[in-house]
PDB file of C-alpha atoms and ligand atoms in Angstrom:
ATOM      1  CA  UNK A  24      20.661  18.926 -23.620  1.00 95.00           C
ATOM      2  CA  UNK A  25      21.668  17.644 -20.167  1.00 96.00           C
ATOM      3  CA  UNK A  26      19.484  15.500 -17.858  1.00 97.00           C
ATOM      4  CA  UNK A  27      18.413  18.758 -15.562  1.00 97.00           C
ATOM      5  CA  UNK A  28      17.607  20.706 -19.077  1.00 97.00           C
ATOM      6  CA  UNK A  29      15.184  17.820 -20.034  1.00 97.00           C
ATOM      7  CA  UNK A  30      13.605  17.701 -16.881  1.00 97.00           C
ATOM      8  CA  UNK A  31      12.562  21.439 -17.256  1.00 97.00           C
ATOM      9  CA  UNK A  32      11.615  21.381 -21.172  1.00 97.00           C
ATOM     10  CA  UNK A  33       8.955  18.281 -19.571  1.00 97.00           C
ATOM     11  CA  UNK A  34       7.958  20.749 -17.108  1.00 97.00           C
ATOM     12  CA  UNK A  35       7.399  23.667 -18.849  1.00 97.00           C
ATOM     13  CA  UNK A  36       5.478  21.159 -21.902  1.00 97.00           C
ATOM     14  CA  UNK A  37       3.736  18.882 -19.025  1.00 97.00           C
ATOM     15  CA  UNK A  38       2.631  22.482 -17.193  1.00 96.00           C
ATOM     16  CA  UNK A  39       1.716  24.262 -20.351  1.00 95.00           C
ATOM     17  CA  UNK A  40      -1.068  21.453 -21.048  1.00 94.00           C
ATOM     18  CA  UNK A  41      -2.558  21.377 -17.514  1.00 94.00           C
ATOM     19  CA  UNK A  42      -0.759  17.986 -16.351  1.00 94.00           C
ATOM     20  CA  UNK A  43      -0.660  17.684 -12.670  1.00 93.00           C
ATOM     21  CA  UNK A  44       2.451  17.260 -10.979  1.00 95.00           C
ATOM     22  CA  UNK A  45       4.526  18.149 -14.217  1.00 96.00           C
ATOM     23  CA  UNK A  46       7.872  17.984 -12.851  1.00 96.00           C
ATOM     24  CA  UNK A  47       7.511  14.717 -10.905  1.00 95.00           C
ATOM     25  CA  UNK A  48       5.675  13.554 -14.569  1.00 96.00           C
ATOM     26  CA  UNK A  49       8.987  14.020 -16.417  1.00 97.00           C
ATOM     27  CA  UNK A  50      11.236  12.380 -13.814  1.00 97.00           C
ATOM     28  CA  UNK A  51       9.351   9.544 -14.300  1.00 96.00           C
ATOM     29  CA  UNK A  52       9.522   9.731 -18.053  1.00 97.00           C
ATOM     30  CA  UNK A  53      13.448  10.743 -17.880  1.00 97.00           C
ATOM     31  CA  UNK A  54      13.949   7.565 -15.097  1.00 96.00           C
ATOM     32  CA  UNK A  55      12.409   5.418 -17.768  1.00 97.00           C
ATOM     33  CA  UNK A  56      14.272   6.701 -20.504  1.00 97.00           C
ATOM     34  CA  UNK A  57      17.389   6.393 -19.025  1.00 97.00           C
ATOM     35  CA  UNK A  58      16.637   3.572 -16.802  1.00 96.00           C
ATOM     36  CA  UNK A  59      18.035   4.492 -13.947  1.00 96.00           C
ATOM     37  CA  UNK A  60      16.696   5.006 -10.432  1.00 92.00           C
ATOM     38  CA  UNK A  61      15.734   8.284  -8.558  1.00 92.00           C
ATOM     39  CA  UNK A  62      19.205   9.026  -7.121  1.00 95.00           C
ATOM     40  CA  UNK A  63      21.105   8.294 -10.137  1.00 96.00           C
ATOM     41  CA  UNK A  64      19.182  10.793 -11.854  1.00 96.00           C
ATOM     42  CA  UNK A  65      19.239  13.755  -9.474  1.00 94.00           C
ATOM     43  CA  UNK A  66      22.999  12.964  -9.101  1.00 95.00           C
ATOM     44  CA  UNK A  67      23.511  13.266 -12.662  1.00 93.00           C
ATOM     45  CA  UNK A  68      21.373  16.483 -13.564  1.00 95.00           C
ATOM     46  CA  UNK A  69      24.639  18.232 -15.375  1.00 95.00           C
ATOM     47  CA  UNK A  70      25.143  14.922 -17.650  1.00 96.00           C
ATOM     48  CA  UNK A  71      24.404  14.814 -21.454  1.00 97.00           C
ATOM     49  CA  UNK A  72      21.678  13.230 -23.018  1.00 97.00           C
ATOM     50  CA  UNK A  73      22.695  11.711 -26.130  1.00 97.00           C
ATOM     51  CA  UNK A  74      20.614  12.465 -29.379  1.00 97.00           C
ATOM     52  CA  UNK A  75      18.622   9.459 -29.129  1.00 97.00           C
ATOM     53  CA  UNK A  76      17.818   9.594 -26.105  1.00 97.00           C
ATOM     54  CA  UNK A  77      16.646  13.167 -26.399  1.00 97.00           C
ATOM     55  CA  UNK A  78      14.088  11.817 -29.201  1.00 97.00           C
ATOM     56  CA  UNK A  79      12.767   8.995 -27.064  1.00 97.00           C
ATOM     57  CA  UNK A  80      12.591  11.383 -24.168  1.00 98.00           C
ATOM     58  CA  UNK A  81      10.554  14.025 -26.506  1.00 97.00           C
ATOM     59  CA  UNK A  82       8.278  11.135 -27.362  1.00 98.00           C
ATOM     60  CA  UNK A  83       6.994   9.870 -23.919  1.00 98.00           C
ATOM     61  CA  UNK A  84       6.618  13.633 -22.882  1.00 98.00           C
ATOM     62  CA  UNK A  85       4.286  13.774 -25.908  1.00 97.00           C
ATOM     63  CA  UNK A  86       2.204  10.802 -24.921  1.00 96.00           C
ATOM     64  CA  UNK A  87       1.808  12.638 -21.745  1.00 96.00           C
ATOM     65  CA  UNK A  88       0.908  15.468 -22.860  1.00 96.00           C
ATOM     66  CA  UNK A  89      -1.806  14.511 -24.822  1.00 94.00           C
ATOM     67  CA  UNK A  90      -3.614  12.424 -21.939  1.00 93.00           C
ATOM     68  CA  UNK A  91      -1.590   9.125 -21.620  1.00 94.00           C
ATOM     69  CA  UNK A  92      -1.256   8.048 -18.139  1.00 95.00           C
ATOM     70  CA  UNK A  93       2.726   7.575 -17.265  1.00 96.00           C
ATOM     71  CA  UNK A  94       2.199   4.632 -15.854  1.00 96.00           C
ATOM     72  CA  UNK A  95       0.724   3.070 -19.037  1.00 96.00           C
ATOM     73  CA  UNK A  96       3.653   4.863 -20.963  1.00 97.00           C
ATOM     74  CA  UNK A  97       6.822   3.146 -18.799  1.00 97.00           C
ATOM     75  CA  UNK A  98       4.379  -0.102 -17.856  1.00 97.00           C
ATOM     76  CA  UNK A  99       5.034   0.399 -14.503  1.00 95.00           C
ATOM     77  CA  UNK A 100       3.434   1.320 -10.981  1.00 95.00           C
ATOM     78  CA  UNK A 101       5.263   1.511  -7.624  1.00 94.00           C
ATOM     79  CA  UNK A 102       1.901   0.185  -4.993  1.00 97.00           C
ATOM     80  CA  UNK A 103       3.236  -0.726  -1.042  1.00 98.00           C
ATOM     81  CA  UNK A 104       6.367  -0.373  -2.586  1.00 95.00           C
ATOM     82  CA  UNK A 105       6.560  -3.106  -5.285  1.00 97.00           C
ATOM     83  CA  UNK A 106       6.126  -1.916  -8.910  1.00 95.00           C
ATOM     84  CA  UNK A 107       3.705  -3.175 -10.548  1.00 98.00           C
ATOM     85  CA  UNK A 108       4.028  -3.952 -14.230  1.00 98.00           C
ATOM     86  CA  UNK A 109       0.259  -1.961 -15.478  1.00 98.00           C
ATOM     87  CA  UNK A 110      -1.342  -1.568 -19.039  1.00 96.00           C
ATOM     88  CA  UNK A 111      -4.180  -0.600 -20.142  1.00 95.00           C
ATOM     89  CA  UNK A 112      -5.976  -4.227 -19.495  1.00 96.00           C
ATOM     90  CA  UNK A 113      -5.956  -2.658 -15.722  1.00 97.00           C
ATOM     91  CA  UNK A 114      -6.939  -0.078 -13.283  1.00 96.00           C
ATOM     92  CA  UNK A 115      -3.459   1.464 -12.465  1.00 96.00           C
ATOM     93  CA  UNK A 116      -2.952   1.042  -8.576  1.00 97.00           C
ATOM     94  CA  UNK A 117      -3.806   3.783  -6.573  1.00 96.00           C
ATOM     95  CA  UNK A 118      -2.356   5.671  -3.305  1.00 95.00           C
ATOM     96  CA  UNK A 119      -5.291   5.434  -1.437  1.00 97.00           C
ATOM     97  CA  UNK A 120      -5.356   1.560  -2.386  1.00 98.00           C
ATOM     98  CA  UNK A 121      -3.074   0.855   0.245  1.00 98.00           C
ATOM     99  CA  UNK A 122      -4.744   1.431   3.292  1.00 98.00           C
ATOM    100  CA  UNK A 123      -7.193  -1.690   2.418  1.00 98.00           C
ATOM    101  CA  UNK A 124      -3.492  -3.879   2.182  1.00 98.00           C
ATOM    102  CA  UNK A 125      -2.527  -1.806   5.822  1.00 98.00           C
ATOM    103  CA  UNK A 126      -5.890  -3.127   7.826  1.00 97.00           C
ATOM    104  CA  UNK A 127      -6.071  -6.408   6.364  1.00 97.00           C
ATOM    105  CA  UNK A 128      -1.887  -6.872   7.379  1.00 96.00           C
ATOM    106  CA  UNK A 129      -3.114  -5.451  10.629  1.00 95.00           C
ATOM    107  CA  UNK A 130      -6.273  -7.761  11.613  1.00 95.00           C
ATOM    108  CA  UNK A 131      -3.625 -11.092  10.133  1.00 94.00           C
ATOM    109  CA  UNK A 132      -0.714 -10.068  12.564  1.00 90.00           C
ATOM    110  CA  UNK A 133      -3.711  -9.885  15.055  1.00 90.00           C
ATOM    111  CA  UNK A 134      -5.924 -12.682  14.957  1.00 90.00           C
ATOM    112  CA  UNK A 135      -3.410 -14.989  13.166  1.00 79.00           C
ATOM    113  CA  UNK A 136      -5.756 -15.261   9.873  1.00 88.00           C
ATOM    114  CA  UNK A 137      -4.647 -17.187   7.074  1.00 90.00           C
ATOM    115  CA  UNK A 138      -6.602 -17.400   4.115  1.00 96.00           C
ATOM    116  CA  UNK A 139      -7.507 -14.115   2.203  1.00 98.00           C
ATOM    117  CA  UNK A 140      -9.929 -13.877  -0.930  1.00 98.00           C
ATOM    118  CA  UNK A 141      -8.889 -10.447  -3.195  1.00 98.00           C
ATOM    119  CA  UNK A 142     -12.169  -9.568  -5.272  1.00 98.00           C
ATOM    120  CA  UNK A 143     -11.602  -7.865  -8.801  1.00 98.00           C
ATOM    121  CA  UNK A 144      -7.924  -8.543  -8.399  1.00 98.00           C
ATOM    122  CA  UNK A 145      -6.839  -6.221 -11.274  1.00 98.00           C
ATOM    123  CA  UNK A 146      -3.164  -6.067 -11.708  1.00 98.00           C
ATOM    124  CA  UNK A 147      -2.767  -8.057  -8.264  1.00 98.00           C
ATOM    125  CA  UNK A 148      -1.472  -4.925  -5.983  1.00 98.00           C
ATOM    126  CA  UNK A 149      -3.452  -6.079  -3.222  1.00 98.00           C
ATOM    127  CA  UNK A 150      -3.264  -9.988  -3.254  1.00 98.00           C
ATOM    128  CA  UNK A 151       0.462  -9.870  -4.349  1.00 98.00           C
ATOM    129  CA  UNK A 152       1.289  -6.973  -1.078  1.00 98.00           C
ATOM    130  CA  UNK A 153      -0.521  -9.636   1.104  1.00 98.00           C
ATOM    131  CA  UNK A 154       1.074 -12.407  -0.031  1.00 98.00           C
ATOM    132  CA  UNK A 155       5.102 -10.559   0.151  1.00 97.00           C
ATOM    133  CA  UNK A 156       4.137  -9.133   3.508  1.00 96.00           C
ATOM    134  CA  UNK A 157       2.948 -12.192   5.203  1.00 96.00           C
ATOM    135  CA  UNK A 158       4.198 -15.439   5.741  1.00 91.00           C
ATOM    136  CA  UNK A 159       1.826 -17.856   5.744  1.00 91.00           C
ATOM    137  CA  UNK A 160      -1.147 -17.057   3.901  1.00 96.00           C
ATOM    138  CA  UNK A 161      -2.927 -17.847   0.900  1.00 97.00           C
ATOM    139  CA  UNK A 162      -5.026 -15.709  -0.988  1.00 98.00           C
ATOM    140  CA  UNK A 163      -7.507 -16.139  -3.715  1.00 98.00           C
ATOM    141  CA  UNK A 164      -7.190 -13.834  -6.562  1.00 98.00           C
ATOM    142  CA  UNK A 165     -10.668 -13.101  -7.896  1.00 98.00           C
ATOM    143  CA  UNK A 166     -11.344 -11.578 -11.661  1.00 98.00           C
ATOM    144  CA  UNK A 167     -13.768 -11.043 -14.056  1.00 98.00           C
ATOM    145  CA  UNK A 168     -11.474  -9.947 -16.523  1.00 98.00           C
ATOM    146  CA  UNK A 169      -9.181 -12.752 -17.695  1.00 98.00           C
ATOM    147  CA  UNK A 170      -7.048  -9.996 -19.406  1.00 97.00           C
ATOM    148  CA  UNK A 171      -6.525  -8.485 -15.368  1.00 98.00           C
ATOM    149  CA  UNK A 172      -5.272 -12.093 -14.487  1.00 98.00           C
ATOM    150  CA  UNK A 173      -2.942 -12.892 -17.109  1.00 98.00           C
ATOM    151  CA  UNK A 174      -1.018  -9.169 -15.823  1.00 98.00           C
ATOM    152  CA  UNK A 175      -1.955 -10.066 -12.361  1.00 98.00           C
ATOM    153  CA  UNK A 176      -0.170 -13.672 -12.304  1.00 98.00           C
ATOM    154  CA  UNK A 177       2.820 -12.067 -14.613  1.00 98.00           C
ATOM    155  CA  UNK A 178       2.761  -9.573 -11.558  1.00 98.00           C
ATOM    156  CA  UNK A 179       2.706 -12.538  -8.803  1.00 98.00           C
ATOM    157  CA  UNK A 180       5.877 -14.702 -10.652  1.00 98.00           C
ATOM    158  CA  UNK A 181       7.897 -10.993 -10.808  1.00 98.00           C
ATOM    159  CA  UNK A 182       7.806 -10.732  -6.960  1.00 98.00           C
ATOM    160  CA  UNK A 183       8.077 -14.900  -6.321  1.00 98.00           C
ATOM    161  CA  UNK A 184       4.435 -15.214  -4.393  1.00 98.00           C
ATOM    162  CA  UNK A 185       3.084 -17.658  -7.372  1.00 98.00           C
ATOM    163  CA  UNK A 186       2.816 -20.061  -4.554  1.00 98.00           C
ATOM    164  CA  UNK A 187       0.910 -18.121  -2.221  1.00 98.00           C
ATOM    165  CA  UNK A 188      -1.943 -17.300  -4.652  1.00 98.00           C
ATOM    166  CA  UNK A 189      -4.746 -19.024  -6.078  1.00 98.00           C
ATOM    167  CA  UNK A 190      -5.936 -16.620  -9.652  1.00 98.00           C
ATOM    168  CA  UNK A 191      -9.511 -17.496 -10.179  1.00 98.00           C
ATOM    169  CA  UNK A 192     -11.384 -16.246 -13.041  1.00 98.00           C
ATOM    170  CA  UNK A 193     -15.828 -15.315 -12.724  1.00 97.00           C
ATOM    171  CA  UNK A 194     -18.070 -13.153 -11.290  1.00 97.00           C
ATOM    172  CA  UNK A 195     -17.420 -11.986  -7.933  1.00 97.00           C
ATOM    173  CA  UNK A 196     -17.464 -15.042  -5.333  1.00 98.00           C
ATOM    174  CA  UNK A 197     -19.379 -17.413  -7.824  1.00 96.00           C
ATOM    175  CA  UNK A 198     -15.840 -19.599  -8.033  1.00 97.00           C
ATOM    176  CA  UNK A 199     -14.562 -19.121  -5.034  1.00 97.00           C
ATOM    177  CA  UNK A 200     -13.918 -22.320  -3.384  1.00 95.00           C
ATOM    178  CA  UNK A 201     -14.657 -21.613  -0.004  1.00 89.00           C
ATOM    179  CA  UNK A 202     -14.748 -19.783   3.006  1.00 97.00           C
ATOM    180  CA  UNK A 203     -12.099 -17.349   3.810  1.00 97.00           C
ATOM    181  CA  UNK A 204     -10.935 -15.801   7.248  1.00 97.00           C
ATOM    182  CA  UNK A 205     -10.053 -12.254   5.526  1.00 97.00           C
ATOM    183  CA  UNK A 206     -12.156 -10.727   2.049  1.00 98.00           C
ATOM    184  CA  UNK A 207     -10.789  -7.695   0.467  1.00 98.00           C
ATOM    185  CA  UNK A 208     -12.544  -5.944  -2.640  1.00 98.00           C
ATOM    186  CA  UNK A 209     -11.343  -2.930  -4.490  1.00 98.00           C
ATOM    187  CA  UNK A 210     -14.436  -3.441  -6.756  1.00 97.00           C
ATOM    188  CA  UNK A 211     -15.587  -0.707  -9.168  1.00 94.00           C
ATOM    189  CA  UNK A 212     -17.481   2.094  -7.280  1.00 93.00           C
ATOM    190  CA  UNK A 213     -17.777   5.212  -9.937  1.00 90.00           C
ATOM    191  CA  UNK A 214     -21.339   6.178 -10.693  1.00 91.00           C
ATOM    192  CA  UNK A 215     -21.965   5.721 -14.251  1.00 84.00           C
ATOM    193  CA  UNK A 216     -22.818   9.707 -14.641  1.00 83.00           C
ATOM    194  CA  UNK A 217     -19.344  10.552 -13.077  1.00 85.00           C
ATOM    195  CA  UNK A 218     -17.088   7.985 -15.660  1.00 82.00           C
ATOM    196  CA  UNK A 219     -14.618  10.418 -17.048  1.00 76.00           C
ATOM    197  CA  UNK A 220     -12.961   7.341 -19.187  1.00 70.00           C
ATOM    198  CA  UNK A 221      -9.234   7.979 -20.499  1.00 74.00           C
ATOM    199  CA  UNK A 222      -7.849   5.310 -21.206  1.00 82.00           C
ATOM    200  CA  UNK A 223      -8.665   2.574 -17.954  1.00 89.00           C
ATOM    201  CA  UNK A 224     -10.758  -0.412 -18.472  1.00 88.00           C
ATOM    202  CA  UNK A 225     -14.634   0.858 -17.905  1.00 89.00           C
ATOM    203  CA  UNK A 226     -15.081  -2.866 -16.475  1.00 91.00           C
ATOM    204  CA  UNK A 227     -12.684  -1.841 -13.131  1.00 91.00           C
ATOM    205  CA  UNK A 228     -14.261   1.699 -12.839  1.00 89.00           C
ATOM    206  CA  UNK A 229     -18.218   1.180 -13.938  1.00 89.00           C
ATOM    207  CA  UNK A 230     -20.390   0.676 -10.636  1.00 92.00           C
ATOM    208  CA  UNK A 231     -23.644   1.240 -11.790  1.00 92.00           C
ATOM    209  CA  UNK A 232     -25.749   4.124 -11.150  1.00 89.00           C
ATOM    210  CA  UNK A 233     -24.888   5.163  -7.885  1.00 91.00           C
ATOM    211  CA  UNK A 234     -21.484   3.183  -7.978  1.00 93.00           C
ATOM    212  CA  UNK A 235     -22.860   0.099  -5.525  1.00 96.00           C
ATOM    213  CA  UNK A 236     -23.718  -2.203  -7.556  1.00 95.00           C
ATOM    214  CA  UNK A 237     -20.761  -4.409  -7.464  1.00 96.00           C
ATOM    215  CA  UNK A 238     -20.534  -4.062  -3.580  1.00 97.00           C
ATOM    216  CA  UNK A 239     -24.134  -4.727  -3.261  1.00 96.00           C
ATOM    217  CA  UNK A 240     -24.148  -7.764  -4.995  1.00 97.00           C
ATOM    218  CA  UNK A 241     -20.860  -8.899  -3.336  1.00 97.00           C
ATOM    219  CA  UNK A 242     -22.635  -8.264  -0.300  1.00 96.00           C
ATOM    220  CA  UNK A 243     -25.485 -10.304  -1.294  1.00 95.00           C
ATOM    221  CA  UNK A 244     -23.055 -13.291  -2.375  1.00 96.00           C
ATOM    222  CA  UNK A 245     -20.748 -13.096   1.171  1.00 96.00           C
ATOM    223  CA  UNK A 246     -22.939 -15.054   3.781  1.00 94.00           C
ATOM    224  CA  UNK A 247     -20.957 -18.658   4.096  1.00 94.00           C
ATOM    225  CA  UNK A 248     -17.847 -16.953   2.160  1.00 97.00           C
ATOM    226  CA  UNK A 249     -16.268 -16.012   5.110  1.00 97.00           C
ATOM    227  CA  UNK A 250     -15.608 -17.822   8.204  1.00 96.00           C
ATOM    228  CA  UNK A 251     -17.133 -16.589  11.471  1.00 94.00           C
ATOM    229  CA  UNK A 252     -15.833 -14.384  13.390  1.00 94.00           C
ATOM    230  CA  UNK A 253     -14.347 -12.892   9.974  1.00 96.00           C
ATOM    231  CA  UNK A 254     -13.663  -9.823   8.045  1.00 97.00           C
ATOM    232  CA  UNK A 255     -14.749  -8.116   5.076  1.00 98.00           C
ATOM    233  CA  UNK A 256     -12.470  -4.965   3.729  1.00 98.00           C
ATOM    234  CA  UNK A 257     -14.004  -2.932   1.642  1.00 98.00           C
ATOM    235  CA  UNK A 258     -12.371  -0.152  -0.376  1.00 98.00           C
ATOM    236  CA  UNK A 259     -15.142   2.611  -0.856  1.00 97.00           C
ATOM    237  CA  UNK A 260     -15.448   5.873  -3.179  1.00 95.00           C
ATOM    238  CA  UNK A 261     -16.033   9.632  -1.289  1.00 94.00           C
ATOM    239  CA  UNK A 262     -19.160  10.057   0.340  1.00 95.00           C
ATOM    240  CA  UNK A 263     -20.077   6.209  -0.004  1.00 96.00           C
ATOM    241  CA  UNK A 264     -19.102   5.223   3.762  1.00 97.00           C
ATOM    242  CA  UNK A 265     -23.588   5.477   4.368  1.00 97.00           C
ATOM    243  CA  UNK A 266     -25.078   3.878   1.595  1.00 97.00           C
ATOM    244  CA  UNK A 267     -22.533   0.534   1.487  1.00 97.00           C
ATOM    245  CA  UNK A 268     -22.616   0.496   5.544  1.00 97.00           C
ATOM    246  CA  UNK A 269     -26.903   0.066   4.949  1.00 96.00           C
ATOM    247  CA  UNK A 270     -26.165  -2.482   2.620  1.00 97.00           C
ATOM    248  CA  UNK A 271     -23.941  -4.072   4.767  1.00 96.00           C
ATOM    249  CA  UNK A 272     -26.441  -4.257   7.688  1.00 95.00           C
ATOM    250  CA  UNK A 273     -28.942  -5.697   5.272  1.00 93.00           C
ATOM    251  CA  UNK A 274     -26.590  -8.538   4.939  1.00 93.00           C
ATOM    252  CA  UNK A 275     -25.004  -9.087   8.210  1.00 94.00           C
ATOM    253  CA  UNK A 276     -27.073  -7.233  10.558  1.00 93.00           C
ATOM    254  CA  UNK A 277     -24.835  -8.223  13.579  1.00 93.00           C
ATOM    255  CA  UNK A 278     -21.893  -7.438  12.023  1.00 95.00           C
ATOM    256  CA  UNK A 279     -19.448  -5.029  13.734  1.00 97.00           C
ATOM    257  CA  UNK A 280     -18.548  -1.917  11.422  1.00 97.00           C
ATOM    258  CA  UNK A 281     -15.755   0.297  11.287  1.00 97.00           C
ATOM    259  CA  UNK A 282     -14.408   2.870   8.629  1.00 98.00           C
ATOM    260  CA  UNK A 283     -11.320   4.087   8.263  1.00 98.00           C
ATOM    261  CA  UNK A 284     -10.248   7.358   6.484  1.00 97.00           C
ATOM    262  CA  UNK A 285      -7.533   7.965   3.952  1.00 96.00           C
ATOM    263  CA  UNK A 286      -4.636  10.550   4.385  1.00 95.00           C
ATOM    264  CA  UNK A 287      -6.976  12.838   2.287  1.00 95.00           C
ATOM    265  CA  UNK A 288      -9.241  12.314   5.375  1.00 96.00           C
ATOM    266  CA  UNK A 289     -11.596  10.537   2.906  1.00 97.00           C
ATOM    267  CA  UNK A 290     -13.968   7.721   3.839  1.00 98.00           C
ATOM    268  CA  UNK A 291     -11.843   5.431   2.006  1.00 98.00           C
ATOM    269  CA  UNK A 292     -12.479   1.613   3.825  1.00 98.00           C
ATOM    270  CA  UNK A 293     -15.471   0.152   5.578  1.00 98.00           C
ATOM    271  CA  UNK A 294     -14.467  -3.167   7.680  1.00 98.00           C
ATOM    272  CA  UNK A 295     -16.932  -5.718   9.412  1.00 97.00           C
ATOM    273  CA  UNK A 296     -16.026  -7.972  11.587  1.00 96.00           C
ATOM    274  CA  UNK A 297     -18.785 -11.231  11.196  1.00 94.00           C
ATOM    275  CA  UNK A 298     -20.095 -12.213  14.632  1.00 87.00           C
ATOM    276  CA  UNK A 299     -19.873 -16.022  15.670  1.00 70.00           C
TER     277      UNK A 299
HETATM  278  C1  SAM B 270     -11.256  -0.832  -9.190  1.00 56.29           C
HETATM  279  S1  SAM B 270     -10.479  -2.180 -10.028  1.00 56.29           S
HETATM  280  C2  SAM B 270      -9.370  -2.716  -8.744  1.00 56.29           C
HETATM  281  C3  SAM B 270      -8.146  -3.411  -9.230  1.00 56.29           C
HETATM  282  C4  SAM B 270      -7.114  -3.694  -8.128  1.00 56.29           C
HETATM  283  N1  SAM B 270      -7.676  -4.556  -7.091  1.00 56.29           N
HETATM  284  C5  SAM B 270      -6.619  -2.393  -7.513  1.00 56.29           C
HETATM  285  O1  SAM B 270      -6.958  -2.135  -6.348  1.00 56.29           O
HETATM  286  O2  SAM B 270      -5.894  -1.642  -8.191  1.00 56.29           O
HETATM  287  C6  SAM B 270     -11.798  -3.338 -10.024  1.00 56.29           C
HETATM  288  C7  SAM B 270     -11.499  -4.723 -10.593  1.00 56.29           C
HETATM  289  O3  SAM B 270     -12.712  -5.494 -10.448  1.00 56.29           O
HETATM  290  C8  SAM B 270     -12.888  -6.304 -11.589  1.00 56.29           C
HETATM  291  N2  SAM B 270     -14.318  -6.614 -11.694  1.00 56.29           N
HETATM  292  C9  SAM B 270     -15.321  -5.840 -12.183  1.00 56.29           C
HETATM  293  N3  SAM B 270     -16.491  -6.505 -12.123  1.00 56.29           N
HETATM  294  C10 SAM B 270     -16.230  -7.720 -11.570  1.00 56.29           C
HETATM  295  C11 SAM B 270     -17.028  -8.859 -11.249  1.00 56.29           C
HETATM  296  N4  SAM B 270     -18.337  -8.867 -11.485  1.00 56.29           N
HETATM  297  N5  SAM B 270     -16.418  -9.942 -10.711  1.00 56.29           N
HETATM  298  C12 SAM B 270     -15.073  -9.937 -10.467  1.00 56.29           C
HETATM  299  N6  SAM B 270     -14.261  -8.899 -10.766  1.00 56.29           N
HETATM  300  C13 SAM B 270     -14.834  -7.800 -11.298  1.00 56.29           C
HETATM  301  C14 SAM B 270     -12.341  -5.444 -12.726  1.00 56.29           C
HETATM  302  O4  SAM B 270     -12.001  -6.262 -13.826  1.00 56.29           O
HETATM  303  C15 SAM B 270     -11.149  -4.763 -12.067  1.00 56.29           C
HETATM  304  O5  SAM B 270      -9.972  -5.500 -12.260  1.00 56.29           O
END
């Protein structure tokens, strides 16, 4: 079997068993069993697999096709383009993820910010973006999960920003040390009636009933977290933008909102800028 053969035995397997995007799926899956980068693959499509890697390619297919995320199955997700290493102690990063990491580079180039607090951290894609993109900040890297920080610091000495982040573990801002010019939280919005577990941590997906409970009670716990004249970046779920931007003027009733879409054209972040 050469590589291009492989590639369409995945597809037709991946397609067969309702996989979305089955052919990208088994690229990934062939990349990793190979190890070799997107280019050398499609410039070896007419190249022989040996036996054994045939078997090992057979086997990640089949951990695909019965439900196991590829990213779990090569340990790996690309996020702002970094990869990630991911398993199943974390939320795997998502697309959509990044637009949170594109405003919060944005308002720092722009108002010459430099501390950043990163709320339910996970597997660090947003403090660790921050802290590679920009040059002199420091962010705190906030967890619940001590699991999530162990992958998230692993994450922070494979792209050399150890020194630019501070991992704390608690409960939302309960450790944090102090006020910060910039808060970001990717915090778990899924209404408990809409968890469709597979195999991510419920403790980075749960939100409660409606899916605000985390952001409410961040919001409750921000006043004297951040600095006037601040921000607070929050990454919201789909129809959400209403509900968390009442619970925001509960807490900072002067505060000056904006939300931003996704490429899906999804309410995806909801930013306030703290008067003062
Ligand atoms: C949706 S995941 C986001 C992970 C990562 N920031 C990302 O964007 O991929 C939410 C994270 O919040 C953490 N978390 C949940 N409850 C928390 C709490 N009460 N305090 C701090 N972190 C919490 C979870 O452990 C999980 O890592």
């Amino acid at each position: 079997m050469n590589c291009g053969q492989a590639l369409e035995q995945a597809r037709l397997i991946l397609t067969d068993s309702g996989i979305d995007e089955p052919f990208l799926e088994g690229e990934i899956l062939l990349r990793h069993t190979l190890d070799v980068d997107r280019a050398t693959l499609f410039a070896s499509l007419n190249e022989e697999l040996t036996p054994v890697q045939v078997a090992l390619f057979l086997q990640l297919v089949e951990r695909r096709r019965l439900g196991e995320p590829s990213a779990y199955i090569t340990g790996s997700r690309e996020f702002f383009g970094l990869d990630f290493k991911v398993d199943r102690r974390v939320l795997i990063p998502r697309p959509e993820t990044e637009l949170v990491v594109e405003k919060a580079i944005d308002l720092y180039r722009r108002n010459k910010y430099d501390t950043m607090a990163d709320i339910g951290t996970g597997s660090g894609c947003i403090a660790i973006s921050l802290a590679r993109h920009l040059a002199g900040v420091h962010v705190y890297a906030l967890d619940i999960s001590s699991d999530a920080l162990e992958i998230a610091a692993q994450n922070s000495l494979l792209h050399h920003v150890q020194d630019k982040i501070t991992f704390i573990h608690g409960d939302l801002l309960e450790p944090l040390p102090g006020p910060v010019d910039i808060m970001i939280a990717n915090l778990p919005y899924v209404k408990k009636t809409e968890m469709n577990l597979k195999s991510e941590p419920e403790l980075a997906l749960d939100g409660g009933v409606e899916g605000l409970d985390k952001i409410n009670n961040l919001c409750r716990q921000a006043p004297g977290k951040i600095i006037p004249g601040g921000r607070l970046l929050l990454e919201i779920g789909q129809g959400q933008a209403e509900a968390v931007k009442a619970i925001i003027h509960n807490t900072f009733p002067d505060g000056v909102i904006d939300i931003y879409k996704d490429l899906s054209g999804i309410d995806r972040v909801v930013s306030v800028r703290l008067t003062g």
